[in-house]
Short mmCIF file of C-alpha atoms and ligand atoms in Angstrom, two decimals:
data_model
loop_
_atom_site.label_atom_id
_atom_site.label_comp_id
_atom_site.label_asym_id
_atom_site.label_seq_id
_atom_site.Cartn_x
_atom_site.Cartn_y
_atom_site.Cartn_z
CA MET A 1 39.60 36.30 -193.62
CA PHE A 2 36.54 38.18 -194.91
CA SER A 3 36.48 40.47 -197.90
CA SER A 4 34.94 43.86 -197.26
CA THR A 5 31.96 42.96 -199.44
CA GLU A 6 31.07 40.18 -197.03
CA LYS A 7 31.03 42.57 -194.08
CA HIS A 8 27.60 43.83 -195.05
CA ILE A 9 25.00 44.13 -192.32
CA ALA A 10 21.33 45.09 -192.17
CA LEU A 11 20.12 46.73 -188.97
CA ILE A 12 16.33 46.67 -188.85
CA SER A 13 14.53 49.20 -186.67
CA CYS A 14 10.99 49.37 -188.04
CA HIS A 15 9.57 51.98 -185.62
CA GLY A 16 12.76 53.67 -184.42
CA ASP A 17 14.10 55.73 -187.32
CA PRO A 18 17.89 56.10 -186.83
CA ALA A 19 17.82 59.35 -188.82
CA ALA A 20 15.00 60.92 -186.74
CA GLU A 21 15.33 63.86 -184.38
CA ILE A 22 15.71 62.27 -180.96
CA GLY A 23 13.81 63.25 -177.84
CA LYS A 24 10.32 63.70 -179.26
CA GLU A 25 7.44 61.54 -180.46
CA GLU A 26 8.45 57.94 -179.91
CA ALA A 27 12.09 58.61 -180.75
CA GLY A 28 14.38 57.71 -177.87
CA GLY A 29 17.06 55.25 -176.90
CA GLN A 30 16.47 52.73 -179.67
CA ASN A 31 16.98 55.31 -182.42
CA VAL A 32 20.18 56.48 -180.73
CA TYR A 33 21.42 52.91 -180.32
CA VAL A 34 20.86 51.87 -183.93
CA ARG A 35 22.34 55.08 -185.35
CA HIS A 36 25.50 54.96 -183.24
CA VAL A 37 26.04 51.23 -183.62
CA GLY A 38 25.65 51.69 -187.39
CA GLU A 39 28.10 54.56 -187.59
CA GLU A 40 30.71 52.84 -185.45
CA LEU A 41 30.41 49.60 -187.42
CA ALA A 42 31.00 51.57 -190.61
CA LYS A 43 34.15 53.05 -189.05
CA GLN A 44 35.23 49.49 -188.34
CA GLY A 45 34.92 48.42 -191.98
CA TRP A 46 31.29 47.27 -192.24
CA LYS A 47 28.83 48.34 -194.91
CA VAL A 48 25.80 49.24 -192.85
CA ASP A 49 22.22 49.56 -194.11
CA MET A 50 19.70 50.60 -191.46
CA PHE A 51 16.10 49.90 -192.41
CA THR A 52 13.16 51.73 -190.91
CA ARG A 53 9.53 52.40 -191.87
CA HIS A 54 8.90 55.50 -193.96
CA ALA A 55 6.69 57.40 -191.52
CA ASP A 56 6.72 60.88 -193.02
CA ALA A 57 6.26 61.58 -196.74
CA ASN A 58 8.32 64.77 -196.41
CA LEU A 59 11.44 62.88 -195.43
CA PRO A 60 13.86 61.39 -197.98
CA THR A 61 13.92 57.65 -198.68
CA ILE A 62 17.65 57.34 -198.08
CA VAL A 63 19.83 59.29 -195.64
CA GLN A 64 23.58 58.80 -195.96
CA HIS A 65 25.10 59.34 -192.50
CA ARG A 66 28.71 58.71 -193.41
CA GLU A 67 30.62 56.54 -195.86
CA ASN A 68 29.12 53.03 -195.78
CA CYS A 69 26.35 53.91 -193.34
CA ARG A 70 22.86 54.90 -194.41
CA THR A 71 19.24 54.84 -193.26
CA ILE A 72 16.79 53.41 -195.80
CA ARG A 73 13.12 54.20 -195.26
CA LEU A 74 10.91 51.43 -196.64
CA THR A 75 7.28 51.87 -197.57
CA ALA A 76 5.05 49.77 -195.33
CA GLY A 77 1.64 51.21 -194.53
CA PRO A 78 0.82 54.93 -194.62
CA GLN A 79 3.69 57.42 -194.78
CA GLU A 80 2.67 58.93 -191.48
CA PHE A 81 3.23 58.28 -187.79
CA VAL A 82 1.71 54.99 -186.59
CA PRO A 83 2.07 54.08 -182.87
CA ARG A 84 4.32 51.05 -182.39
CA ASP A 85 1.50 48.92 -180.97
CA GLU A 86 -0.32 49.30 -184.31
CA LEU A 87 2.53 48.33 -186.62
CA ALA A 88 1.95 44.56 -186.67
CA GLU A 89 -0.35 44.71 -189.70
CA HIS A 90 2.44 46.33 -191.72
CA VAL A 91 5.01 43.59 -191.09
CA PRO A 92 4.31 41.71 -194.39
CA ALA A 93 4.60 44.94 -196.43
CA PHE A 94 7.89 45.80 -194.71
CA VAL A 95 9.29 42.36 -195.56
CA GLN A 96 8.20 42.75 -199.19
CA SER A 97 9.79 46.21 -199.42
CA LEU A 98 13.03 44.86 -198.00
CA LEU A 99 13.06 41.98 -200.50
CA LYS A 100 12.45 44.48 -203.30
CA PHE A 101 15.29 46.69 -202.07
CA GLN A 102 17.63 43.68 -202.02
CA ARG A 103 16.62 42.72 -205.56
CA GLN A 104 17.14 46.25 -206.85
CA SER A 105 20.50 46.74 -205.15
CA GLY A 106 21.83 43.23 -205.78
CA VAL A 107 22.55 42.60 -202.07
CA GLN A 108 21.36 39.75 -199.91
CA TYR A 109 22.11 40.29 -196.24
CA ARG A 110 23.59 37.28 -194.48
CA VAL A 111 23.40 38.83 -191.03
CA VAL A 112 20.40 40.85 -189.94
CA HIS A 113 20.31 42.60 -186.55
CA THR A 114 16.74 43.34 -185.50
CA ASN A 115 15.64 45.86 -182.86
CA TYR A 116 12.41 45.68 -180.79
CA TRP A 117 9.80 42.97 -181.20
CA ILE A 118 8.17 44.26 -184.40
CA SER A 119 11.53 44.08 -186.17
CA ALA A 120 12.20 40.66 -184.61
CA TRP A 121 9.08 39.49 -186.39
CA ILE A 122 10.27 41.02 -189.68
CA GLY A 123 13.61 39.23 -189.25
CA MET A 124 11.90 35.90 -188.58
CA GLU A 125 9.71 36.29 -191.69
CA LEU A 126 12.71 37.23 -193.85
CA LYS A 127 14.57 34.18 -192.55
CA LYS A 128 11.82 31.96 -193.97
CA LEU A 129 12.62 33.37 -197.42
CA GLN A 130 16.42 33.53 -197.49
CA PRO A 131 19.38 32.12 -195.56
CA LEU A 132 20.49 34.52 -192.84
CA SER A 133 21.63 34.70 -189.24
CA GLN A 134 19.46 36.82 -186.97
CA VAL A 135 20.81 38.85 -184.07
CA HIS A 136 18.17 40.50 -181.91
CA THR A 137 18.15 43.29 -179.30
CA TYR A 138 14.82 43.66 -177.48
CA HIS A 139 15.12 47.25 -176.14
CA SER A 140 12.06 46.44 -174.02
CA LEU A 141 10.63 43.13 -172.84
CA GLY A 142 6.85 42.76 -172.95
CA ALA A 143 7.08 40.20 -170.13
CA VAL A 144 8.56 42.86 -167.83
CA LYS A 145 6.77 45.91 -169.21
CA TYR A 146 3.29 44.45 -168.76
CA GLN A 147 4.01 43.85 -165.07
CA SER A 148 4.26 47.59 -164.50
CA VAL A 149 1.32 48.92 -166.55
CA SER A 150 -2.32 49.05 -165.53
CA THR A 151 -3.83 48.46 -168.98
CA ILE A 152 -2.45 45.65 -171.14
CA PRO A 153 -2.82 46.48 -174.86
CA MET A 154 -4.59 44.17 -177.33
CA ILE A 155 -1.29 43.40 -179.04
CA ALA A 156 0.25 41.89 -175.88
CA THR A 157 -0.36 38.22 -176.75
CA THR A 158 1.23 38.57 -180.20
CA ARG A 159 4.17 40.52 -178.80
CA LEU A 160 4.86 38.01 -176.02
CA ASP A 161 4.66 35.16 -178.52
CA VAL A 162 7.08 36.83 -180.98
CA GLU A 163 9.49 37.72 -178.15
CA LYS A 164 9.57 34.15 -176.89
CA THR A 165 9.99 32.67 -180.38
CA VAL A 166 12.85 34.96 -181.36
CA LEU A 167 14.66 34.11 -178.13
CA LYS A 168 14.66 30.47 -179.19
CA THR A 169 15.25 30.90 -182.93
CA ALA A 170 17.63 33.85 -183.37
CA GLU A 171 21.25 32.82 -183.79
CA ARG A 172 22.11 35.31 -181.07
CA ILE A 173 20.26 37.55 -178.65
CA VAL A 174 21.96 40.69 -177.36
CA ALA A 175 20.97 41.56 -173.79
CA THR A 176 22.13 45.04 -172.85
CA SER A 177 22.56 44.23 -169.15
CA PRO A 178 22.84 41.15 -166.91
CA GLN A 179 19.45 42.18 -165.48
CA GLU A 180 17.83 41.94 -168.92
CA GLN A 181 19.35 38.50 -169.45
CA GLU A 182 18.00 37.40 -166.07
CA HIS A 183 14.50 38.61 -167.03
CA MET A 184 14.66 36.61 -170.27
CA ARG A 185 15.66 33.51 -168.38
CA SER A 186 13.18 33.81 -165.55
CA LEU A 187 10.16 35.13 -167.47
CA MET A 188 10.54 33.82 -171.02
CA SER A 189 12.67 30.74 -171.66
CA THR A 190 15.81 28.91 -170.63
CA GLN A 191 16.55 28.26 -174.32
CA GLY A 192 18.41 30.58 -176.71
CA ASN A 193 21.92 32.02 -177.07
CA ILE A 194 22.31 35.27 -175.16
CA ASP A 195 25.36 37.58 -175.19
CA ILE A 196 25.56 40.61 -172.93
CA ILE A 197 26.70 43.69 -174.86
CA PRO A 198 25.66 47.01 -173.26
CA CYS A 199 24.40 50.17 -174.91
CA GLY A 200 26.98 52.90 -175.30
CA THR A 201 27.43 56.62 -175.39
CA ASN A 202 29.70 59.14 -177.05
CA VAL A 203 32.21 59.67 -174.26
CA ASP A 204 33.95 62.56 -176.05
CA HIS A 205 30.77 64.49 -176.84
CA PHE A 206 29.35 64.04 -173.34
CA GLY A 207 31.91 65.45 -170.97
CA SER A 208 33.15 68.08 -173.39
CA VAL A 209 31.69 71.03 -171.45
CA SER A 210 32.78 72.33 -168.03
CA ARG A 211 30.25 73.09 -165.31
CA GLU A 212 31.21 76.78 -165.30
CA ALA A 213 30.83 77.18 -169.07
CA ALA A 214 27.54 75.27 -169.06
CA ARG A 215 26.08 77.40 -166.25
CA GLN A 216 27.18 80.59 -167.92
CA LYS A 217 25.51 79.52 -171.14
CA LEU A 218 22.24 78.66 -169.39
CA GLY A 219 22.29 81.63 -167.02
CA ILE A 220 22.51 79.53 -163.86
CA ALA A 221 24.37 80.98 -160.86
CA SER A 222 27.18 78.92 -159.37
CA ASP A 223 25.37 78.47 -156.03
CA GLU A 224 22.10 77.21 -157.52
CA GLN A 225 21.28 73.53 -157.05
CA VAL A 226 20.04 71.96 -160.26
CA VAL A 227 18.13 68.69 -160.50
CA LEU A 228 17.76 67.48 -164.09
CA TYR A 229 15.46 65.06 -165.91
CA VAL A 230 16.03 64.25 -169.59
CA GLY A 231 13.76 62.02 -171.64
CA ARG A 232 10.46 61.44 -173.28
CA PHE A 233 7.17 62.47 -171.66
CA ASP A 234 5.71 59.05 -170.96
CA PRO A 235 4.05 57.96 -167.70
CA ARG A 236 6.46 54.97 -167.60
CA LYS A 237 9.32 57.43 -167.18
CA GLY A 238 8.09 58.37 -163.69
CA ILE A 239 8.48 62.16 -164.01
CA GLU A 240 5.62 62.48 -161.53
CA THR A 241 7.73 60.70 -158.88
CA LEU A 242 10.54 63.22 -159.39
CA VAL A 243 8.21 66.21 -159.15
CA ARG A 244 6.60 64.88 -155.96
CA ALA A 245 10.05 64.13 -154.54
CA ILE A 246 11.07 67.75 -155.13
CA GLY A 247 7.86 68.72 -153.32
CA GLN A 248 9.07 66.69 -150.30
CA SER A 249 12.69 67.82 -150.43
CA GLN A 250 14.08 69.63 -147.39
CA LEU A 251 15.45 72.17 -149.85
CA ARG A 252 12.18 72.98 -151.57
CA ASN A 253 11.85 76.35 -149.89
CA SER A 254 15.42 77.36 -150.62
CA ASP A 255 15.56 79.90 -153.42
CA LYS A 256 18.57 78.05 -154.82
CA LEU A 257 16.75 74.88 -155.90
CA ARG A 258 15.94 74.44 -159.59
CA LEU A 259 14.23 71.53 -161.36
CA MET A 260 14.73 71.15 -165.11
CA ILE A 261 12.58 68.72 -167.08
CA GLY A 262 13.98 68.36 -170.61
CA GLY A 263 12.24 66.57 -173.47
CA GLY A 264 10.05 67.25 -176.48
CA SER A 265 6.28 66.89 -176.74
CA ARG A 266 3.49 67.48 -179.21
CA PRO A 267 0.32 69.26 -178.08
CA GLY A 268 -2.65 66.88 -178.10
CA GLN A 269 -0.49 63.75 -178.58
CA SER A 270 0.34 61.25 -175.83
CA ASP A 271 3.60 63.01 -174.89
CA GLY A 272 1.88 66.42 -174.95
CA LEU A 273 -0.83 65.12 -172.62
CA GLU A 274 1.78 63.73 -170.23
CA ARG A 275 3.60 67.05 -170.20
CA GLU A 276 0.34 68.86 -169.37
CA ARG A 277 -0.34 66.38 -166.57
CA ILE A 278 3.16 66.92 -165.15
CA GLU A 279 2.82 70.70 -165.44
CA SER A 280 -0.43 70.59 -163.51
CA ILE A 281 1.18 68.54 -160.70
CA VAL A 282 4.03 71.07 -160.62
CA GLY A 283 1.40 73.83 -160.30
CA ASP A 284 -0.62 72.00 -157.61
CA LEU A 285 2.50 71.48 -155.49
CA GLY A 286 3.49 75.14 -155.80
CA LEU A 287 6.70 74.29 -157.64
CA ALA A 288 6.16 76.35 -160.81
CA GLY A 289 8.61 79.02 -159.65
CA LEU A 290 11.52 76.60 -159.45
CA THR A 291 10.65 74.34 -162.40
CA GLN A 292 11.63 74.83 -166.04
CA PHE A 293 10.63 72.91 -169.16
CA PRO A 294 13.29 73.67 -171.79
CA GLY A 295 11.64 71.38 -174.39
CA ARG A 296 13.47 68.98 -176.67
CA LEU A 297 17.22 69.13 -176.15
CA SER A 298 19.31 68.82 -179.31
CA PRO A 299 22.52 66.76 -179.38
CA GLU A 300 24.50 70.00 -179.03
CA GLU A 301 22.46 71.17 -176.01
CA LEU A 302 22.48 67.88 -174.10
CA PRO A 303 26.10 68.01 -172.79
CA ILE A 304 25.47 71.59 -171.64
CA TYR A 305 22.36 70.70 -169.64
CA TYR A 306 23.99 67.65 -168.07
CA ALA A 307 27.17 69.55 -167.19
CA ALA A 308 25.18 72.40 -165.60
CA ALA A 309 23.28 70.00 -163.32
CA ASP A 310 24.17 68.80 -159.82
CA VAL A 311 22.31 65.54 -160.25
CA CYS A 312 20.37 63.76 -162.97
CA VAL A 313 17.30 61.77 -161.91
CA VAL A 314 16.02 58.77 -163.89
CA PRO A 315 12.80 57.79 -162.09
CA SER A 316 11.51 55.20 -164.63
CA HIS A 317 9.08 52.49 -163.58
CA TYR A 318 10.88 50.10 -165.91
CA GLU A 319 14.05 50.72 -167.93
CA PRO A 320 15.68 48.02 -170.07
CA PHE A 321 18.92 50.03 -170.28
CA GLY A 322 18.47 53.80 -169.90
CA LEU A 323 20.85 55.82 -172.07
CA VAL A 324 20.20 59.03 -170.17
CA ALA A 325 21.89 57.59 -167.08
CA ILE A 326 25.18 56.90 -168.88
CA GLU A 327 25.06 60.22 -170.77
CA ALA A 328 24.79 62.09 -167.47
CA MET A 329 27.52 59.94 -165.93
CA ALA A 330 29.77 60.60 -168.94
CA CYS A 331 29.37 64.31 -168.14
CA GLY A 332 30.65 63.69 -164.61
CA ILE A 333 27.43 64.11 -162.68
CA PRO A 334 25.90 61.58 -160.27
CA VAL A 335 22.65 59.82 -161.12
CA ILE A 336 19.73 58.94 -158.90
CA ALA A 337 17.77 56.20 -160.63
CA SER A 338 14.99 53.73 -159.99
CA ASP A 339 16.25 50.40 -158.74
CA VAL A 340 15.08 48.57 -161.87
CA GLY A 341 16.42 46.86 -165.01
CA GLY A 342 19.51 48.22 -166.72
CA LEU A 343 19.78 51.09 -164.23
CA GLN A 344 20.92 48.52 -161.65
CA PHE A 345 23.80 47.75 -163.99
CA THR A 346 24.88 51.25 -164.99
CA VAL A 347 24.44 53.07 -161.66
CA VAL A 348 26.55 51.67 -158.81
CA PRO A 349 24.82 52.79 -155.59
CA GLU A 350 26.97 54.86 -153.23
CA LYS A 351 29.79 54.88 -155.85
CA THR A 352 28.40 56.63 -158.97
CA GLY A 353 24.99 57.67 -157.67
CA LEU A 354 22.04 56.25 -155.76
CA LEU A 355 19.17 53.87 -156.48
CA ALA A 356 15.66 54.25 -155.05
CA PRO A 357 12.59 52.02 -155.34
CA PRO A 358 10.47 53.06 -158.36
CA LYS A 359 7.50 55.34 -157.57
CA ASP A 360 8.85 55.95 -154.03
CA GLU A 361 8.76 59.74 -153.76
CA ALA A 362 10.10 59.83 -150.21
CA ALA A 363 13.13 57.69 -151.16
CA PHE A 364 13.86 59.90 -154.18
CA ALA A 365 13.50 63.03 -152.01
CA ALA A 366 15.95 61.62 -149.45
CA ALA A 367 18.43 60.68 -152.20
CA ILE A 368 18.21 64.14 -153.82
CA ASP A 369 18.78 65.82 -150.44
CA ARG A 370 21.77 63.60 -149.63
CA ILE A 371 23.45 64.47 -152.90
CA LEU A 372 22.65 68.18 -152.89
CA MET A 373 23.67 68.61 -149.24
CA ASN A 374 27.05 66.88 -149.67
CA PRO A 375 28.78 68.58 -152.59
CA ASP A 376 32.22 67.02 -152.00
CA TRP A 377 30.82 63.51 -151.91
CA SER A 378 28.62 64.30 -154.88
CA HIS A 379 31.69 65.44 -156.81
CA GLN A 380 33.42 62.12 -156.03
CA LEU A 381 30.35 60.20 -157.24
CA GLY A 382 30.39 62.21 -160.48
CA GLN A 383 34.06 61.48 -161.09
CA ALA A 384 33.57 57.76 -160.50
CA ALA A 385 30.52 57.83 -162.77
CA GLN A 386 32.55 59.37 -165.59
CA GLU A 387 35.31 56.79 -165.18
CA ARG A 388 32.81 53.95 -165.24
CA VAL A 389 31.26 55.10 -168.51
CA ARG A 390 34.61 55.74 -170.18
CA SER A 391 35.85 52.25 -169.36
CA LYS A 392 32.65 50.28 -170.01
CA PHE A 393 30.15 52.06 -172.24
CA SER A 394 31.77 53.67 -175.29
CA TRP A 395 30.05 53.16 -178.67
CA ALA A 396 33.35 52.06 -180.18
CA GLY A 397 33.67 49.26 -177.60
CA VAL A 398 30.03 48.23 -178.08
CA ALA A 399 30.44 48.11 -181.88
CA THR A 400 33.64 46.06 -181.60
CA GLN A 401 31.80 43.45 -179.55
CA LEU A 402 28.93 43.38 -182.05
CA SER A 403 31.34 43.17 -184.96
CA ASP A 404 33.04 40.13 -183.39
CA LEU A 405 29.64 38.53 -182.96
CA TYR A 406 28.61 39.10 -186.60
CA LEU A 407 31.97 37.78 -187.85
CA GLU A 408 31.48 34.64 -185.77
CA LEU A 409 28.06 34.11 -187.35
CA LEU A 410 29.41 34.68 -190.87
CA ALA A 411 32.19 32.18 -190.17
CA GLN A 412 29.63 29.62 -188.99
CA GLN A 413 27.61 30.08 -192.19
CA SER A 414 30.60 29.19 -194.32
CA LYS A 415 31.36 26.00 -192.35
CA PRO A 416 30.01 22.69 -193.65
CA VAL A 417 26.68 21.91 -191.93
CA ASP A 418 28.06 19.08 -189.76
CA GLN A 419 30.64 21.44 -188.20
CA VAL A 420 28.16 24.09 -187.13
CA SER A 421 27.22 23.66 -183.49
CA ALA A 422 23.49 23.55 -182.80
N1 LIG B 501 16.92 62.70 -175.77
C1 LIG B 501 17.29 63.80 -176.54
N2 LIG B 501 16.64 64.98 -176.36
C2 LIG B 501 15.65 65.13 -175.44
C3 LIG B 501 15.27 64.01 -174.66
C4 LIG B 501 15.93 62.81 -174.85
O1 LIG B 501 18.16 63.70 -177.40
O2 LIG B 501 15.11 66.22 -175.33
C5 LIG B 501 17.66 61.45 -175.94
C6 LIG B 501 18.52 61.13 -174.73
O3 LIG B 501 19.68 61.91 -174.75
C7 LIG B 501 18.76 59.62 -174.91
C8 LIG B 501 17.46 59.17 -175.55
O4 LIG B 501 16.80 60.32 -176.06
O5 LIG B 501 19.85 59.39 -175.77
C9 LIG B 501 16.55 58.45 -174.55
O6 LIG B 501 17.04 57.16 -174.34
P1 LIG B 501 16.70 56.30 -173.03
O7 LIG B 501 17.34 54.96 -173.21
O8 LIG B 501 17.13 57.04 -171.80
O9 LIG B 501 15.11 56.21 -172.99
P2 LIG B 501 14.01 55.70 -174.06
O10 LIG B 501 13.56 56.92 -174.79
O11 LIG B 501 14.67 54.69 -174.96
O12 LIG B 501 12.92 55.12 -173.23
#
């Protein structure tokens, strides 16, 4: 039906570089999502160009990940790190760079999948200049995020406006969970075409290491009880809640309890400051002896840390999807997560883990104790968690659903105008 040349897609991720090292600076779930979706689409016959902002002059302009899948870093603003809330002024330059790239390579993308609101804006501007269908994934909704933060940034009005407009004008919106769709409907607009396609994970990579091998590698005895956090150091991630919960745990005085807080940080930057703040709470609560900060975990280390743990805790104040939860589940360990957003979709309480109200240290402490004190039940939760991820959240399955969506949009473009539904 379509020649391979027509199956050409641009994924735009202005601030989340798909070729970046994950787990430090602002690189998290969005980078992972775009990179894996891109690679899987290429396996399924698409030519995939992933566009991001060139944020480090030492990095190459083009990174070829595999055949037909590459990251292209476009010049827009200084070639240095710029926080995402300050990227709006570089939107016109990004659009111009993308147009130039198209001219030079002789390609004009007919389907553009944008990620996060800055890229939504880029997609909307590009659409004014050439015919294309826009697919958008939010990764985070300003309308929800601003409910849970104490200081609303200057950029909020622009962001909320762009997010509402793209909901109404994009050919298709991808919500990654029913909860995200519900937020769009209740807080933003009843207009717009929304499909629910979740985020995914590499089910072979995660789950490839046994508990015994992982513990041996990390020097953890078989009778130790390990509580794990993985993610960025950001106050929104709620690491403080986890630390305080450990402080309230009935097991805190047992010499078998161990808390591991994995994630990268840069001294003096926002994530470095959050790590210092967390370390000082750990110190104040007298938990330094049982707490470890292994730093940024590489893709090779992640399955080992998850497999060595008894439980993974995701205490976010707000989480649109939460990749860490499904990575841990794919490794066969139960997850205790905040009862918010996408975590309500991925974690099935009492079946694959437990949910607790965000910021509720006592509830997290009780959940941690329940899991650690009932190893047989905890093992059952872990098995069910692994099954759930294998059946619902593989990257290949996610990419197939996206591919079907893009093909539908391409087919609509080639129909005469009067046959295209509004
Ligand atoms: N991550 C990593 N190394 C680390 C910390 C995090 O590779 O040291 C990865 C983690 O495995 C996950 C992503 O960063 O794939 C975080 O995604 P999530 O959706 O959980 O949170 P976000 O960062 O998008 O808020």
